[in-house]
Amino acid sequence: MSIPTTKPFTVFVEGNIGSGKTTFLEHFRRFEDITLLTEPVEEWRNLRGWNLLDLMYKDPAKWAMTFQAYVSLTMLEMHRRPTTTPVKLMERSIYSARYCFVEHMMKSGVMHPAQFAVLDEWFRFIYQQIPIDADLIVYLKTTPSVVYDRIKKRARSEEQCVPLSYIEELHKLHEDWLINRVHAECPAPVLVIDADLDLSQITEEYKKSEHRILRQAVDVVMN
Ligand SMILES: Cc1cc2cn([C@H]3C[C@H](O)[C@@H](CO)O3)c(=O)nc2[nH]1
């Protein structure tokens, strides 16, 4: 069913490191009416030969600003990428960049306030000038200790030095944003998924969101 759409029904898939975002998106791979945009981690690991992700984890004080500036650029490119399908699922967004990761780097003192101010000015300009809002946010809600164990098992090299405290702080920032709604921007409804469930059980949980996403998508496209 290829219905010409001006703006696709846009879903941001948000959650802590290791919360299963990529797995969630892959669950929708079989639907031809959905465009999946996974996080461009490989671009962050190789920008003209530089592994910005590794540099950031190894020396956050020196590289956090550079890394987040590039992450935001790659996320903006994904927000702006034209899609022909009625539904678009994106892994994270320029909002989690600002409200979770950049926020943490500023609050923890890893990023100098002047550097934070520059990133915040860029975020405000983009938010005011470019329509990139979601129609729905899927929040893969997890317990820090659960995702911490997954990160250790997944063993992505750059993340091996990530302490549990960082995961706990990121969790709190996701809760502030998506449950307590402390930020006014991006007022999309939030669908909370219990992403602590392990792979065998979580498909049922995903199916619940499948119905919600596809039904809302048809409504949006048909109205
Ligand atoms: C939008 C956004 C995504 C994102 C991911 N990351 C890190 C967390 C993980 O270790 C890795 C892949 O998500 O990149 C980050 O530091 N800052 C980010 N900002």
mmCIF file of C-alpha atoms and ligand atoms in Angstrom:
data_model
loop_
_atom_site.group_PDB
_atom_site.id
_atom_site.type_symbol
_atom_site.label_atom_id
_atom_site.label_comp_id
_atom_site.label_asym_id
_atom_site.label_seq_id
_atom_site.Cartn_x
_atom_site.Cartn_y
_atom_site.Cartn_z
ATOM 1 C CA MET A 1 0.000 0.000 0.000
ATOM 2 C CA SER A 2 1.961 3.041 -1.109
ATOM 3 C CA ILE A 3 -0.117 6.087 -0.255
ATOM 4 C CA PRO A 4 1.516 9.421 -1.157
ATOM 5 C CA THR A 5 2.070 11.161 2.177
ATOM 6 C CA THR A 6 3.290 14.666 2.940
ATOM 7 C CA LYS A 7 4.697 13.764 6.350
ATOM 8 C CA PRO A 8 4.980 10.134 7.434
ATOM 9 C CA PHE A 9 3.659 9.006 10.819
ATOM 10 C CA THR A 10 6.929 9.465 12.710
ATOM 11 C CA VAL A 11 7.922 7.362 15.704
ATOM 12 C CA PHE A 12 11.044 7.946 17.843
ATOM 13 C CA VAL A 13 12.263 4.787 19.589
ATOM 14 C CA GLU A 14 13.968 5.921 22.781
ATOM 15 C CA GLY A 15 15.687 4.183 25.666
ATOM 16 C CA ASN A 16 18.876 3.719 27.642
ATOM 17 C CA ILE A 17 22.007 2.125 26.234
ATOM 18 C CA GLY A 18 21.290 -1.583 25.839
ATOM 19 C CA SER A 19 17.489 -1.223 26.099
ATOM 20 C CA GLY A 20 16.916 -3.134 22.863
ATOM 21 C CA LYS A 21 16.139 -0.302 20.428
ATOM 22 C CA THR A 22 17.803 -1.978 17.460
ATOM 23 C CA THR A 23 16.003 -5.260 18.261
ATOM 24 C CA PHE A 24 12.706 -3.356 18.472
ATOM 25 C CA LEU A 25 13.246 -1.721 15.072
ATOM 26 C CA GLU A 26 14.252 -5.061 13.494
ATOM 27 C CA HIS A 27 10.867 -6.441 14.643
ATOM 28 C CA PHE A 28 9.277 -4.047 12.113
ATOM 29 C CA ARG A 29 11.658 -4.926 9.275
ATOM 30 C CA ARG A 30 8.997 -7.123 7.633
ATOM 31 C CA PHE A 31 6.477 -4.267 7.158
ATOM 32 C CA GLU A 32 6.915 -2.704 3.720
ATOM 33 C CA ASP A 33 5.040 0.471 4.772
ATOM 34 C CA ILE A 34 7.561 1.323 7.474
ATOM 35 C CA THR A 35 10.956 2.989 6.926
ATOM 36 C CA LEU A 36 13.467 2.048 9.665
ATOM 37 C CA LEU A 37 16.282 4.487 10.487
ATOM 38 C CA THR A 38 18.716 2.908 12.940
ATOM 39 C CA GLU A 39 21.264 4.959 14.887
ATOM 40 C CA PRO A 40 24.254 5.805 12.632
ATOM 41 C CA VAL A 41 26.802 4.451 15.137
ATOM 42 C CA GLU A 42 29.157 3.398 12.339
ATOM 43 C CA GLU A 43 29.334 7.051 11.188
ATOM 44 C CA TRP A 44 30.290 8.049 14.743
ATOM 45 C CA ARG A 45 32.943 5.321 14.775
ATOM 46 C CA ASN A 46 34.478 6.437 11.505
ATOM 47 C CA LEU A 47 34.349 10.082 10.503
ATOM 48 C CA ARG A 48 37.176 10.425 7.922
ATOM 49 C CA GLY A 49 39.050 7.755 9.883
ATOM 50 C CA TRP A 50 38.369 9.182 13.367
ATOM 51 C CA ASN A 51 36.455 7.038 15.903
ATOM 52 C CA LEU A 52 34.652 9.858 17.709
ATOM 53 C CA LEU A 53 32.701 7.397 19.896
ATOM 54 C CA ASP A 54 35.926 5.892 21.220
ATOM 55 C CA LEU A 55 37.577 9.308 21.651
ATOM 56 C CA MET A 56 34.536 10.496 23.630
ATOM 57 C CA TYR A 57 34.522 7.496 25.983
ATOM 58 C CA LYS A 58 38.279 7.656 26.453
ATOM 59 C CA ASP A 59 38.470 11.405 27.167
ATOM 60 C CA PRO A 60 34.957 12.871 27.594
ATOM 61 C CA ALA A 61 36.173 16.262 28.865
ATOM 62 C CA LYS A 62 38.075 16.785 25.619
ATOM 63 C CA TRP A 63 35.754 15.054 23.127
ATOM 64 C CA ALA A 64 32.148 15.120 24.442
ATOM 65 C CA MET A 65 31.284 18.403 22.682
ATOM 66 C CA THR A 66 32.821 17.333 19.375
ATOM 67 C CA PHE A 67 31.082 13.952 19.554
ATOM 68 C CA GLN A 68 27.648 15.328 20.433
ATOM 69 C CA ALA A 69 27.917 18.031 17.768
ATOM 70 C CA TYR A 70 28.445 15.321 15.155
ATOM 71 C CA VAL A 71 25.757 13.026 16.638
ATOM 72 C CA SER A 72 23.248 15.884 16.379
ATOM 73 C CA LEU A 73 24.226 16.519 12.750
ATOM 74 C CA THR A 74 23.723 12.834 11.843
ATOM 75 C CA MET A 75 20.387 12.749 13.722
ATOM 76 C CA LEU A 76 19.220 15.918 11.943
ATOM 77 C CA GLU A 77 20.088 14.312 8.611
ATOM 78 C CA MET A 78 17.920 11.306 9.582
ATOM 79 C CA HIS A 79 15.047 13.567 10.706
ATOM 80 C CA ARG A 80 15.194 15.342 7.363
ATOM 81 C CA ARG A 81 15.589 12.247 5.178
ATOM 82 C CA PRO A 82 12.579 12.014 2.844
ATOM 83 C CA THR A 83 10.617 8.757 3.082
ATOM 84 C CA THR A 84 8.006 7.420 0.696
ATOM 85 C CA THR A 85 6.364 5.106 3.267
ATOM 86 C CA PRO A 86 3.442 6.190 5.482
ATOM 87 C CA VAL A 87 5.387 5.300 8.651
ATOM 88 C CA LYS A 88 8.947 6.176 9.755
ATOM 89 C CA LEU A 89 10.600 4.619 12.837
ATOM 90 C CA MET A 90 13.782 6.368 14.037
ATOM 91 C CA GLU A 91 16.216 5.050 16.622
ATOM 92 C CA ARG A 92 16.623 7.981 19.061
ATOM 93 C CA SER A 93 16.364 11.630 17.996
ATOM 94 C CA ILE A 94 17.825 15.080 18.305
ATOM 95 C CA TYR A 95 15.727 15.324 21.507
ATOM 96 C CA SER A 96 17.432 12.424 23.313
ATOM 97 C CA ALA A 97 20.716 13.885 22.105
ATOM 98 C CA ARG A 98 19.884 17.154 23.903
ATOM 99 C CA TYR A 99 17.799 15.999 26.885
ATOM 100 C CA CYS A 100 19.671 12.812 27.811
ATOM 101 C CA PHE A 101 23.263 12.776 26.588
ATOM 102 C CA VAL A 102 24.187 16.481 26.318
ATOM 103 C CA GLU A 103 22.191 17.174 29.513
ATOM 104 C CA HIS A 104 24.186 14.503 31.363
ATOM 105 C CA MET A 105 27.527 15.780 30.085
ATOM 106 C CA MET A 106 26.643 19.288 31.262
ATOM 107 C CA LYS A 107 25.245 18.222 34.678
ATOM 108 C CA SER A 108 28.190 15.918 35.372
ATOM 109 C CA GLY A 109 30.649 18.733 34.567
ATOM 110 C CA VAL A 110 32.246 16.704 31.779
ATOM 111 C CA MET A 111 31.270 19.441 29.306
ATOM 112 C CA HIS A 112 32.252 23.067 29.915
ATOM 113 C CA PRO A 113 29.176 25.361 30.286
ATOM 114 C CA ALA A 114 30.336 27.401 27.255
ATOM 115 C CA GLN A 115 30.399 24.246 25.129
ATOM 116 C CA PHE A 116 26.946 23.283 26.455
ATOM 117 C CA ALA A 117 25.672 26.783 25.585
ATOM 118 C CA VAL A 118 26.823 26.382 21.962
ATOM 119 C CA LEU A 119 25.129 22.954 21.593
ATOM 120 C CA ASP A 120 21.978 24.313 23.259
ATOM 121 C CA GLU A 121 21.864 27.282 20.873
ATOM 122 C CA TRP A 122 22.164 24.885 17.901
ATOM 123 C CA PHE A 123 19.355 22.708 19.361
ATOM 124 C CA ARG A 124 17.059 25.733 19.904
ATOM 125 C CA PHE A 125 17.672 27.022 16.391
ATOM 126 C CA ILE A 126 16.955 23.608 14.848
ATOM 127 C CA TYR A 127 13.838 23.132 17.019
ATOM 128 C CA GLN A 128 12.439 26.533 16.017
ATOM 129 C CA GLN A 129 13.378 26.414 12.318
ATOM 130 C CA ILE A 130 12.934 22.803 11.223
ATOM 131 C CA PRO A 131 9.755 20.688 11.670
ATOM 132 C CA ILE A 132 11.052 17.387 13.114
ATOM 133 C CA ASP A 133 8.422 16.418 15.658
ATOM 134 C CA ALA A 134 7.311 12.868 16.390
ATOM 135 C CA ASP A 135 3.727 11.609 16.289
ATOM 136 C CA LEU A 136 4.585 8.950 18.872
ATOM 137 C CA ILE A 137 7.540 8.132 21.108
ATOM 138 C CA VAL A 138 8.096 4.475 22.039
ATOM 139 C CA TYR A 139 10.008 4.394 25.325
ATOM 140 C CA LEU A 140 11.829 1.113 25.967
ATOM 141 C CA LYS A 141 11.805 1.435 29.741
ATOM 142 C CA THR A 142 14.480 -0.580 31.531
ATOM 143 C CA THR A 143 16.165 -1.072 34.912
ATOM 144 C CA PRO A 144 19.776 0.220 34.928
ATOM 145 C CA SER A 145 21.222 -3.026 36.322
ATOM 146 C CA VAL A 146 19.500 -5.056 33.561
ATOM 147 C CA VAL A 147 20.893 -2.970 30.702
ATOM 148 C CA TYR A 148 24.290 -2.744 32.402
ATOM 149 C CA ASP A 149 24.543 -6.558 32.240
ATOM 150 C CA ARG A 150 23.469 -6.503 28.591
ATOM 151 C CA ILE A 151 26.144 -3.911 27.738
ATOM 152 C CA LYS A 152 28.761 -6.143 29.316
ATOM 153 C CA LYS A 153 27.495 -9.170 27.343
ATOM 154 C CA ARG A 154 27.164 -7.196 24.084
ATOM 155 C CA ALA A 155 30.755 -6.124 24.616
ATOM 156 C CA ARG A 156 30.835 -3.164 22.222
ATOM 157 C CA SER A 157 34.488 -2.261 22.685
ATOM 158 C CA GLU A 158 34.037 1.477 23.281
ATOM 159 C CA GLU A 159 31.452 0.853 26.038
ATOM 160 C CA GLN A 160 33.429 -1.530 28.242
ATOM 161 C CA CYS A 161 34.524 1.271 30.557
ATOM 162 C CA VAL A 162 30.968 2.574 31.055
ATOM 163 C CA PRO A 163 30.179 2.520 34.809
ATOM 164 C CA LEU A 164 26.742 1.546 36.205
ATOM 165 C CA SER A 165 26.436 5.080 37.637
ATOM 166 C CA TYR A 166 26.410 6.513 34.083
ATOM 167 C CA ILE A 167 23.601 4.125 33.099
ATOM 168 C CA GLU A 168 21.656 5.101 36.237
ATOM 169 C CA GLU A 169 22.049 8.819 35.471
ATOM 170 C CA LEU A 170 20.957 8.318 31.841
ATOM 171 C CA HIS A 171 17.962 6.326 33.094
ATOM 172 C CA LYS A 172 16.882 9.212 35.328
ATOM 173 C CA LEU A 173 17.188 11.688 32.441
ATOM 174 C CA HIS A 174 15.024 9.423 30.223
ATOM 175 C CA GLU A 175 12.438 9.193 33.037
ATOM 176 C CA ASP A 176 12.471 12.997 33.545
ATOM 177 C CA TRP A 177 11.912 13.518 29.813
ATOM 178 C CA LEU A 178 9.481 10.750 28.907
ATOM 179 C CA ILE A 179 7.589 9.988 32.121
ATOM 180 C CA ASN A 180 7.738 13.237 34.094
ATOM 181 C CA ARG A 181 7.699 15.285 30.860
ATOM 182 C CA VAL A 182 9.932 18.032 32.287
ATOM 183 C CA HIS A 183 10.759 19.348 28.781
ATOM 184 C CA ALA A 184 8.010 21.114 26.789
ATOM 185 C CA GLU A 185 9.461 20.457 23.329
ATOM 186 C CA CYS A 186 8.355 17.380 21.347
ATOM 187 C CA PRO A 187 4.980 16.829 23.163
ATOM 188 C CA ALA A 188 4.279 13.528 21.420
ATOM 189 C CA PRO A 189 2.379 10.769 23.297
ATOM 190 C CA VAL A 190 4.698 8.195 24.884
ATOM 191 C CA LEU A 191 4.060 4.444 24.611
ATOM 192 C CA VAL A 192 5.990 2.713 27.411
ATOM 193 C CA ILE A 193 7.304 -0.804 26.746
ATOM 194 C CA ASP A 194 8.702 -3.009 29.517
ATOM 195 C CA ALA A 195 12.091 -3.612 27.910
ATOM 196 C CA ASP A 196 13.500 -5.521 30.913
ATOM 197 C CA LEU A 197 11.818 -8.591 29.448
ATOM 198 C CA ASP A 198 14.275 -10.925 27.816
ATOM 199 C CA LEU A 199 14.173 -11.717 24.102
ATOM 200 C CA SER A 200 11.863 -14.758 24.411
ATOM 201 C CA GLN A 201 9.092 -12.800 26.181
ATOM 202 C CA ILE A 202 9.510 -9.374 24.611
ATOM 203 C CA THR A 203 7.983 -10.213 21.211
ATOM 204 C CA GLU A 204 4.516 -10.213 22.834
ATOM 205 C CA GLU A 205 5.257 -6.775 24.271
ATOM 206 C CA TYR A 206 6.383 -5.560 20.832
ATOM 207 C CA LYS A 207 3.163 -6.869 19.250
ATOM 208 C CA LYS A 208 1.168 -4.532 21.517
ATOM 209 C CA SER A 209 3.096 -1.565 20.121
ATOM 210 C CA GLU A 210 2.762 -2.943 16.577
ATOM 211 C CA HIS A 211 -1.024 -2.581 16.813
ATOM 212 C CA ARG A 212 -0.766 0.939 18.293
ATOM 213 C CA ILE A 213 1.749 2.103 15.672
ATOM 214 C CA LEU A 214 0.050 0.627 12.624
ATOM 215 C CA ARG A 215 -3.472 1.689 13.725
ATOM 216 C CA GLN A 216 -2.361 5.261 14.430
ATOM 217 C CA ALA A 217 -0.400 5.288 11.197
ATOM 218 C CA VAL A 218 -3.455 4.309 9.144
ATOM 219 C CA ASP A 219 -5.524 6.994 10.942
ATOM 220 C CA VAL A 220 -2.911 9.640 10.168
ATOM 221 C CA VAL A 221 -2.558 8.619 6.560
ATOM 222 C CA MET A 222 -6.283 8.257 5.917
ATOM 223 C CA ASN A 223 -7.325 11.578 7.505
HETATM 224 C C1 LIG B 1 21.184 11.003 20.048
HETATM 225 C C2 LIG B 1 22.325 10.310 20.721
HETATM 226 C C3 LIG B 1 22.584 8.949 20.635
HETATM 227 C C4 LIG B 1 23.749 8.732 21.408
HETATM 228 C C5 LIG B 1 24.483 7.586 21.696
HETATM 229 N N1 LIG B 1 25.574 7.719 22.497
HETATM 230 C C6 LIG B 1 26.382 6.523 22.769
HETATM 231 C C7 LIG B 1 25.692 5.524 23.653
HETATM 232 C C8 LIG B 1 26.165 4.191 23.132
HETATM 233 O O1 LIG B 1 27.405 3.841 23.747
HETATM 234 C C9 LIG B 1 26.444 4.435 21.656
HETATM 235 C C10 LIG B 1 25.352 3.932 20.737
HETATM 236 O O2 LIG B 1 24.103 4.363 21.151
HETATM 237 O O3 LIG B 1 26.573 5.858 21.512
HETATM 238 C C11 LIG B 1 25.968 8.946 23.022
HETATM 239 O O4 LIG B 1 26.963 9.001 23.760
HETATM 240 N N2 LIG B 1 25.268 10.072 22.728
HETATM 241 C C12 LIG B 1 24.164 9.981 21.931
HETATM 242 N N3 LIG B 1 23.294 10.920 21.501
#
